[in-house]
CSV table of C-alpha atoms in Angstrom, one decimal:
chain,number,residue,atom,x,y,z
A,467,MET,CA,-14.2,-13.1,-6.9
A,468,ALA,CA,-14.1,-15.7,-9.6
A,469,LYS,CA,-13.6,-19.4,-9.1
A,470,MET,CA,-10.2,-20.9,-9.5
A,471,ASN,CA,-9.2,-21.9,-13.0
A,472,ILE,CA,-8.3,-25.5,-12.4
A,473,LYS,CA,-7.0,-27.5,-15.4
A,474,SER,CA,-9.1,-30.4,-16.6
A,475,LYS,CA,-8.3,-34.1,-16.1
A,476,ALA,CA,-7.9,-34.5,-19.9
A,477,GLU,CA,-5.0,-31.9,-19.9
A,478,CYS,CA,-2.9,-33.6,-17.2
A,479,THR,CA,-1.3,-36.8,-16.3
A,480,TYR,CA,-1.6,-36.1,-12.5
A,481,ASP,CA,-4.3,-34.7,-10.3
A,482,CYS,CA,-1.7,-33.7,-7.7
A,483,ILE,CA,2.1,-33.6,-7.3
A,484,SER,CA,3.6,-33.2,-3.8
A,485,LEU,CA,7.1,-32.0,-3.0
A,486,GLY,CA,8.4,-32.9,0.5
A,487,GLU,CA,10.3,-35.3,2.7
A,488,VAL,CA,9.0,-38.8,3.5
A,489,MET,CA,10.3,-40.3,6.7
A,490,LEU,CA,10.0,-43.6,8.5
A,491,ARG,CA,7.6,-43.0,11.4
A,492,LEU,CA,8.4,-45.2,14.5
A,493,ASP,CA,5.4,-45.5,16.8
A,494,PRO,CA,5.5,-47.0,20.3
A,495,GLY,CA,1.7,-47.5,20.2
A,496,GLU,CA,0.2,-47.0,23.7
A,497,GLY,CA,3.7,-46.7,25.2
A,498,ARG,CA,6.3,-44.0,25.4
A,499,ILE,CA,9.3,-43.4,23.1
A,500,ARG,CA,11.7,-43.4,26.1
A,501,THR,CA,10.6,-46.8,27.5
A,502,THR,CA,9.3,-48.9,24.6
A,503,ARG,CA,10.9,-52.1,23.5
A,504,GLN,CA,9.1,-52.2,20.1
A,505,PHE,CA,8.0,-49.7,17.5
A,506,ARG,CA,5.4,-50.1,14.7
A,507,ALA,CA,6.7,-48.6,11.4
A,508,TRP,CA,4.8,-46.3,9.1
A,509,GLU,CA,5.7,-43.8,6.5
A,510,GLY,CA,4.9,-40.1,6.9
A,511,GLY,CA,5.6,-36.5,5.9
A,512,GLY,CA,3.4,-33.4,5.9
A,513,GLU,CA,3.5,-32.9,2.2
A,514,TYR,CA,3.5,-36.6,1.2
A,515,ASN,CA,0.5,-37.4,3.5
A,516,VAL,CA,-1.7,-35.0,1.4
A,517,SER,CA,-1.1,-36.7,-1.9
A,518,ARG,CA,-1.4,-40.1,-0.3
A,519,GLY,CA,-4.8,-39.2,1.1
A,520,LEU,CA,-5.9,-37.9,-2.3
A,521,ARG,CA,-4.9,-41.3,-3.8
A,522,ARG,CA,-6.1,-43.7,-1.1
A,523,CYS,CA,-9.3,-42.1,0.0
A,524,PHE,CA,-10.3,-40.0,-2.9
A,525,GLY,CA,-9.0,-42.0,-5.9
A,526,LYS,CA,-6.9,-39.2,-7.5
A,527,LYS,CA,-3.8,-39.9,-9.4
A,528,THR,CA,-0.9,-38.5,-7.5
A,529,ALA,CA,2.9,-38.5,-7.3
A,530,ILE,CA,5.6,-37.5,-4.8
A,531,VAL,CA,8.8,-35.6,-5.5
A,532,THR,CA,11.4,-36.4,-2.8
A,533,ALA,CA,14.8,-37.9,-2.3
A,534,LEU,CA,15.9,-41.0,-0.4
A,535,ALA,CA,19.3,-42.5,0.5
A,536,ASP,CA,19.7,-45.7,-1.5
A,537,ASN,CA,19.8,-48.3,1.4
A,538,GLU,CA,17.4,-50.7,3.1
A,539,VAL,CA,15.6,-48.0,5.1
A,540,GLY,CA,15.0,-46.1,1.8
A,541,ALA,CA,13.7,-49.2,0.2
A,542,LEU,CA,11.3,-49.7,3.2
A,543,ILE,CA,10.0,-46.1,2.9
A,544,GLU,CA,9.5,-46.7,-0.9
A,545,ASP,CA,7.6,-49.9,-0.2
A,546,PHE,CA,5.3,-47.9,2.1
A,547,MET,CA,4.8,-45.3,-0.6
A,548,LEU,CA,4.0,-47.9,-3.2
A,549,GLN,CA,1.4,-49.4,-0.8
A,550,GLY,CA,0.0,-45.8,-0.6
A,551,GLY,CA,-0.5,-45.9,-4.4
A,552,LEU,CA,1.7,-42.9,-5.3
A,553,ASP,CA,3.8,-42.7,-8.5
A,554,THR,CA,7.4,-42.8,-7.3
A,555,GLN,CA,9.2,-42.1,-10.6
A,556,PHE,CA,10.2,-38.6,-9.3
A,557,VAL,CA,12.1,-40.0,-6.3
A,558,LYS,CA,15.7,-39.0,-6.5
A,559,TRP,CA,17.9,-41.9,-5.1
A,560,VAL,CA,21.2,-40.8,-3.6
A,561,ASP,CA,24.2,-43.1,-3.1
A,562,TYR,CA,24.6,-44.1,0.5
A,563,ASP,CA,28.0,-43.8,2.1
A,564,GLY,CA,27.6,-46.7,4.5
A,565,CYS,CA,27.0,-44.8,7.8
A,566,GLY,CA,25.1,-41.6,7.0
A,567,ARG,CA,28.0,-39.1,7.1
A,568,SER,CA,26.9,-37.5,3.9
A,569,VAL,CA,23.3,-38.6,3.5
A,570,ARG,CA,20.6,-40.5,5.3
A,571,ASN,CA,16.9,-41.1,5.6
A,572,GLY,CA,14.8,-39.3,8.1
A,573,LEU,CA,13.3,-41.0,11.2
A,574,ASN,CA,10.2,-39.6,13.1
A,575,PHE,CA,9.6,-41.0,16.5
A,576,THR,CA,6.0,-40.2,17.4
A,577,GLU,CA,3.9,-41.0,20.5
A,578,ARG,CA,0.1,-40.4,20.3
A,579,GLY,CA,-0.5,-39.1,23.8
A,580,PHE,CA,-3.5,-39.9,26.0
A,581,GLY,CA,-5.7,-37.8,28.3
A,582,ILE,CA,-3.6,-35.2,30.0
A,583,ARG,CA,-0.4,-36.4,28.3
A,584,GLY,CA,-0.1,-34.7,24.9
A,585,ALA,CA,1.3,-36.2,21.7
A,586,LYS,CA,5.1,-36.0,21.3
A,587,GLY,CA,7.2,-36.1,18.2
A,588,VAL,CA,11.0,-36.5,18.0
A,589,SER,CA,12.5,-36.0,14.5
A,590,ASP,CA,15.9,-37.4,13.6
A,591,ARG,CA,16.2,-35.9,10.1
A,592,GLY,CA,19.4,-33.9,9.9
A,593,ASN,CA,21.4,-34.4,6.7
A,594,THR,CA,18.7,-36.3,4.9
A,595,ALA,CA,18.6,-36.8,1.2
A,596,ALA,CA,15.4,-34.7,0.9
A,597,SER,CA,16.9,-31.8,2.8
A,598,GLN,CA,19.8,-31.7,0.2
A,599,LEU,CA,17.5,-31.3,-2.8
A,600,LYS,CA,18.5,-28.1,-4.6
A,601,PRO,CA,17.3,-26.1,-7.7
A,602,GLY,CA,18.2,-28.0,-10.9
A,603,ASP,CA,17.8,-31.5,-9.3
A,604,ILE,CA,14.2,-32.0,-10.5
A,605,ASP,CA,13.0,-31.4,-14.1
A,606,TRP,CA,9.9,-29.3,-13.2
A,607,GLU,CA,9.4,-28.4,-16.9
A,608,TYR,CA,8.9,-32.1,-17.7
A,609,ILE,CA,6.5,-32.6,-14.7
A,610,PHE,CA,4.4,-29.5,-15.2
A,611,GLY,CA,4.9,-28.7,-18.9
A,612,THR,CA,5.1,-32.1,-20.6
A,613,LEU,CA,3.2,-34.4,-18.2
A,614,GLY,CA,0.9,-31.8,-16.6
A,615,ALA,CA,-0.5,-31.6,-13.1
A,616,ARG,CA,-3.8,-30.0,-12.0
A,617,TRP,CA,-2.5,-29.2,-8.6
A,618,MET,CA,0.9,-29.0,-6.7
A,619,HIS,CA,1.1,-29.2,-2.9
A,620,THR,CA,4.1,-28.5,-0.7
A,621,GLY,CA,4.7,-26.9,2.7
A,622,GLY,CA,6.6,-25.3,5.4
A,623,ILE,CA,8.0,-28.5,6.9
A,624,PHE,CA,10.0,-29.2,3.7
A,625,ALA,CA,11.0,-25.5,3.3
A,626,ALA,CA,12.4,-25.5,6.8
A,627,LEU,CA,14.9,-28.4,6.2
A,628,SER,CA,17.6,-26.3,4.5
A,629,GLU,CA,18.3,-23.2,2.5
A,630,THR,CA,18.3,-25.3,-0.7
A,631,ALA,CA,15.0,-27.0,0.2
A,632,ALA,CA,13.3,-23.5,0.4
A,633,GLU,CA,15.0,-22.6,-2.9
A,634,THR,CA,13.7,-25.8,-4.5
A,635,VAL,CA,10.1,-24.9,-3.3
A,636,ILE,CA,10.4,-21.5,-5.0
A,637,GLU,CA,11.8,-23.0,-8.2
A,638,ALA,CA,8.9,-25.6,-8.3
A,639,VAL,CA,6.1,-23.2,-7.6
A,640,LYS,CA,7.2,-20.7,-10.1
A,641,ILE,CA,7.3,-23.3,-12.9
A,642,ALA,CA,4.0,-24.8,-11.7
A,643,LYS,CA,2.4,-21.4,-11.9
A,644,LYS,CA,3.9,-20.8,-15.4
A,645,HIS,CA,2.0,-23.9,-16.6
A,646,GLY,CA,-1.3,-23.1,-15.0
A,647,THR,CA,-1.1,-25.5,-12.1
A,648,ILE,CA,-2.8,-24.6,-8.8
A,649,VAL,CA,-0.3,-24.3,-5.9
A,650,SER,CA,-1.3,-25.1,-2.3
A,651,TYR,CA,1.0,-24.6,0.6
A,652,ASP,CA,0.5,-25.8,4.2
A,653,LEU,CA,2.5,-23.5,6.6
A,654,ASN,CA,2.9,-26.4,9.1
A,655,TYR,CA,5.1,-24.4,11.6
A,656,ARG,CA,7.4,-26.6,13.6
A,657,PRO,CA,9.4,-24.7,16.2
A,658,SER,CA,12.0,-27.5,16.4
A,659,LEU,CA,12.8,-27.1,12.7
A,660,TRP,CA,13.4,-23.4,12.8
A,661,LYS,CA,15.0,-22.8,16.3
A,662,ALA,CA,18.6,-23.5,15.2
A,663,ILE,CA,18.4,-21.4,12.0
A,664,GLY,CA,16.8,-18.2,13.2
A,665,GLY,CA,13.5,-19.1,14.8
A,666,GLU,CA,10.3,-17.3,13.9
A,667,ALA,CA,12.1,-14.4,12.1
A,668,LYS,CA,13.7,-16.9,9.6
A,669,ALA,CA,10.4,-18.8,9.3
A,670,GLN,CA,8.7,-15.5,8.3
A,671,GLU,CA,11.4,-14.5,5.9
A,672,VAL,CA,11.2,-17.9,4.0
A,673,ASN,CA,7.5,-18.4,4.1
A,674,ARG,CA,6.6,-14.8,3.1
A,675,GLU,CA,8.7,-15.2,0.0
A,676,ILE,CA,7.1,-18.5,-0.9
A,677,ALA,CA,3.6,-17.1,-0.2
A,678,LYS,CA,3.9,-14.8,-3.2
A,679,TYR,CA,3.4,-17.8,-5.5
A,680,VAL,CA,0.7,-19.6,-3.6
A,681,ASP,CA,-3.0,-19.9,-4.6
A,682,VAL,CA,-4.3,-21.9,-1.7
A,683,MET,CA,-2.8,-21.2,1.7
A,684,ILE,CA,-3.5,-23.6,4.6
A,685,GLY,CA,-2.6,-23.5,8.2
A,686,ASN,CA,-3.8,-23.1,11.8
A,687,GLU,CA,-3.7,-20.1,14.2
A,688,GLU,CA,0.0,-20.7,15.2
A,689,ASP,CA,1.1,-21.2,11.6
A,690,PHE,CA,-0.3,-17.9,10.3
A,691,THR,CA,1.3,-16.0,13.2
A,692,ALA,CA,4.7,-17.6,13.3
A,693,CYS,CA,5.2,-18.1,9.5
A,694,LEU,CA,3.5,-15.0,8.0
A,695,GLY,CA,3.4,-12.6,10.9
A,696,LEU,CA,-0.4,-12.4,10.8
A,697,GLU,CA,-1.9,-12.2,14.3
A,698,VAL,CA,-5.1,-14.1,15.2
A,699,GLU,CA,-6.6,-11.9,17.9
A,700,GLY,CA,-8.7,-13.1,20.8
A,701,ASN,CA,-7.5,-16.7,21.1
A,702,ASP,CA,-6.4,-18.5,24.2
A,703,GLU,CA,-2.7,-19.6,23.8
A,704,ASN,CA,-3.6,-23.0,25.3
A,705,LEU,CA,-6.3,-23.5,22.7
A,706,LYS,CA,-9.0,-24.1,25.2
A,707,GLU,CA,-11.4,-21.9,23.1
A,708,LEU,CA,-11.2,-20.2,19.8
A,709,ASP,CA,-12.6,-16.8,18.8
A,710,LEU,CA,-13.8,-17.1,15.2
A,711,SER,CA,-13.9,-13.4,14.6
A,712,GLY,CA,-10.1,-13.3,15.1
A,713,TYR,CA,-9.7,-15.7,12.3
A,714,LYS,CA,-12.0,-13.8,10.0
A,715,SER,CA,-10.0,-10.6,10.7
A,716,MET,CA,-6.7,-12.4,10.0
A,717,ILE,CA,-8.0,-13.7,6.7
A,718,LYS,CA,-8.9,-10.1,5.6
A,719,ASN,CA,-5.4,-9.0,6.6
A,720,ALA,CA,-3.8,-11.9,4.7
A,721,MET,CA,-5.8,-11.1,1.5
A,722,ALA,CA,-4.6,-7.5,1.7
A,723,GLU,CA,-1.0,-8.5,2.0
A,724,PHE,CA,-1.1,-11.4,-0.5
A,725,PRO,CA,-3.7,-10.6,-3.1
A,726,ASN,CA,-2.5,-13.7,-5.0
A,727,PHE,CA,-4.2,-15.9,-2.5
A,728,LYS,CA,-7.4,-17.4,-3.9
A,729,VAL,CA,-8.2,-19.6,-1.0
A,730,ILE,CA,-7.3,-19.5,2.7
A,731,ALA,CA,-8.2,-22.5,4.8
A,732,THR,CA,-7.6,-23.1,8.5
A,733,THR,CA,-8.4,-25.9,10.9
A,734,LEU,CA,-10.0,-25.0,14.2
A,735,ARG,CA,-9.0,-27.2,17.0
A,736,THR,CA,-9.6,-26.8,20.8
A,737,VAL,CA,-7.8,-29.2,23.0
A,738,LYS,CA,-9.6,-30.6,26.0
A,739,SER,CA,-7.2,-33.5,26.3
A,740,ALA,CA,-5.0,-35.5,24.0
A,741,THR,CA,-7.9,-37.8,23.3
A,742,VAL,CA,-10.8,-35.2,23.2
A,743,ASN,CA,-10.6,-32.2,20.8
A,744,SER,CA,-13.2,-30.1,19.2
A,745,TRP,CA,-12.6,-29.9,15.5
A,746,GLY,CA,-13.8,-27.7,12.7
A,747,ALA,CA,-12.5,-25.6,9.8
A,748,ILE,CA,-13.1,-22.4,7.8
A,749,CYS,CA,-12.3,-21.6,4.2
A,750,TYR,CA,-12.2,-18.3,2.4
A,751,SER,CA,-12.9,-18.5,-1.3
A,752,GLU,CA,-14.7,-16.3,-3.9
A,753,GLY,CA,-14.9,-13.5,-1.4
A,754,LYS,CA,-16.8,-15.5,1.2
A,755,ILE,CA,-15.9,-17.4,4.4
A,756,HIS,CA,-17.3,-20.9,4.6
A,757,GLU,CA,-17.5,-22.8,7.9
A,758,ALA,CA,-17.4,-26.5,8.2
A,759,GLN,CA,-19.5,-28.4,10.7
A,760,LEU,CA,-18.0,-28.1,14.2
A,761,ARG,CA,-17.5,-31.5,15.8
A,762,GLU,CA,-17.5,-30.9,19.5
A,763,ASP,CA,-15.7,-33.3,21.8
A,764,LEU,CA,-14.3,-35.5,19.0
A,765,GLU,CA,-12.6,-38.6,20.3
A,766,ILE,CA,-9.1,-39.0,18.9
A,767,MET,CA,-6.8,-42.0,18.6
A,768,ASP,CA,-3.9,-40.3,16.9
A,769,ARG,CA,-4.0,-36.6,16.1
A,770,VAL,CA,-0.8,-36.6,13.9
A,771,GLY,CA,-1.7,-36.1,10.3
A,772,GLY,CA,-5.1,-34.7,10.9
A,773,GLY,CA,-4.2,-31.4,9.3
A,774,ASP,CA,-2.7,-33.2,6.3
A,775,SER,CA,-5.9,-35.2,5.9
A,776,PHE,CA,-7.9,-31.9,6.1
A,777,ALA,CA,-5.7,-30.6,3.3
A,778,SER,CA,-6.3,-33.6,1.1
A,779,GLY,CA,-10.0,-33.4,1.6
A,780,LEU,CA,-10.0,-29.7,0.9
A,781,ILE,CA,-8.1,-30.2,-2.4
A,782,TYR,CA,-10.4,-33.0,-3.4
A,783,GLY,CA,-13.4,-30.7,-2.9
A,784,PHE,CA,-11.8,-28.1,-5.2
A,785,LEU,CA,-10.6,-30.6,-7.8
A,786,GLU,CA,-14.0,-32.3,-7.9
A,787,PHE,CA,-16.5,-29.3,-7.4
A,788,ASN,CA,-14.4,-26.1,-7.3
A,789,ASP,CA,-16.6,-25.0,-4.5
A,790,GLY,CA,-15.2,-23.7,-1.2
A,791,ALA,CA,-18.3,-24.6,0.9
A,792,ARG,CA,-18.1,-28.2,-0.1
A,793,ALA,CA,-14.3,-28.4,-0.1
A,794,VAL,CA,-14.1,-27.3,3.6
A,795,GLU,CA,-16.6,-29.9,4.6
A,796,TYR,CA,-14.7,-32.7,2.8
A,797,GLY,CA,-11.5,-31.5,4.5
A,798,ALA,CA,-12.9,-31.3,8.0
A,799,ALA,CA,-14.7,-34.7,7.7
A,800,HIS,CA,-11.6,-36.4,6.3
A,801,GLY,CA,-9.4,-34.9,9.0
A,802,ALA,CA,-11.8,-36.1,11.7
A,803,LEU,CA,-11.9,-39.6,10.4
A,804,ALA,CA,-8.1,-39.8,9.9
A,805,MET,CA,-7.6,-39.0,13.6
A,806,THR,CA,-9.6,-42.1,14.6
A,807,THR,CA,-6.9,-44.5,13.3
A,808,PRO,CA,-3.2,-44.8,14.1
A,809,GLY,CA,-0.4,-43.5,11.8
A,810,ASP,CA,0.1,-40.3,9.9
A,811,THR,CA,-1.9,-41.3,6.9
A,812,THR,CA,-5.6,-41.9,6.2
A,813,MET,CA,-7.4,-45.2,6.4
A,814,ALA,CA,-10.8,-43.6,5.5
A,815,THR,CA,-12.8,-44.2,2.4
A,816,LEU,CA,-14.7,-41.6,0.3
A,817,SER,CA,-18.1,-43.2,1.2
A,818,GLU,CA,-17.2,-42.8,4.9
A,819,VAL,CA,-16.2,-39.2,4.4
A,820,GLU,CA,-19.5,-38.5,2.6
A,821,LYS,CA,-21.5,-40.3,5.3
A,822,ILE,CA,-19.9,-38.1,8.0
A,823,ILE,CA,-20.6,-35.0,5.9
A,824,GLY,CA,-24.2,-36.1,5.6
A,825,GLY,CA,-24.6,-36.5,9.4
A,826,GLY,CA,-24.2,-40.2,9.5
A,827,SER,CA,-23.7,-41.9,12.9
A,828,ALA,CA,-21.1,-44.3,14.2
A,829,ARG,CA,-23.6,-47.2,14.3
A,830,VAL,CA,-22.2,-50.5,13.1
A,831,ASP,CA,-22.3,-51.1,9.3
A,832,ARG,CA,-23.1,-54.7,8.4
């Protein structure tokens, strides 16, 4: 198979455009959501985190397409996004009604977990501005046709928010493809988002339709099964150990069902405890499966956002080198580093990622 035909920097205003919801993450630190008396505030969102990582760690020019209720919480989320370096001109601001009857901004309460206590997330995101985005709200022809973007990223979290959110994804990816933009999609299955609207059956209906327009499909073992109906055989449901042959078989089945896929990438995580995971990744591209270095017993501070940071490193590898073997190493290393710091989003630098890829140690730098 041939390499992906990625547009040059000279042709485009943006390296990557993300479509998704951005929420206010409220983090109790080492405590519990149910007992804390203080929260640390961050921003976060599965699709947003990817473009933020591309900007902050990898120096790419990125933008976010989302919607926010026009109030003080929305202004705080925007301030976080501006600190992240993203272009926010495509944020749709929606008039706030004073109490959130018609529109609001999403909140995400997230505790990190420790040892035998797993991480826990509680989303409060019903009726948000982003969930109400619909076809026709965003001028995609202007974004992809006039300005130009080398890459577009979105995912299954945003698509699960409402019928119109899923329709907006399909509208966006169709126009992106029309203008030669590479489209990546992270399945990011969240049972809590689907359970009230049809569960796995609805998740598969929506995601299988979107998958027809995707070049680069990203997910983990649960994602591919729940969202696309593709079984990963031989794996322990508690993720104590992973059978790599099951993934390779799943990838072959995915390529047979969706021949438009040019790349399939999946993270490989075995969970020994909330703070010790083994972490790796594989990537199918150009007819070959590439395996990243497996990091056994990786010590983790905050696992939330690790998969998003994998995606941003993977995308960087393709944008910069258009090489699957290198891309999966950048993705796995960036994801590993992102999980050593708190919050959804990366604090890593490109030099740190490349040091880890090269086998560098954790000795002090001074």
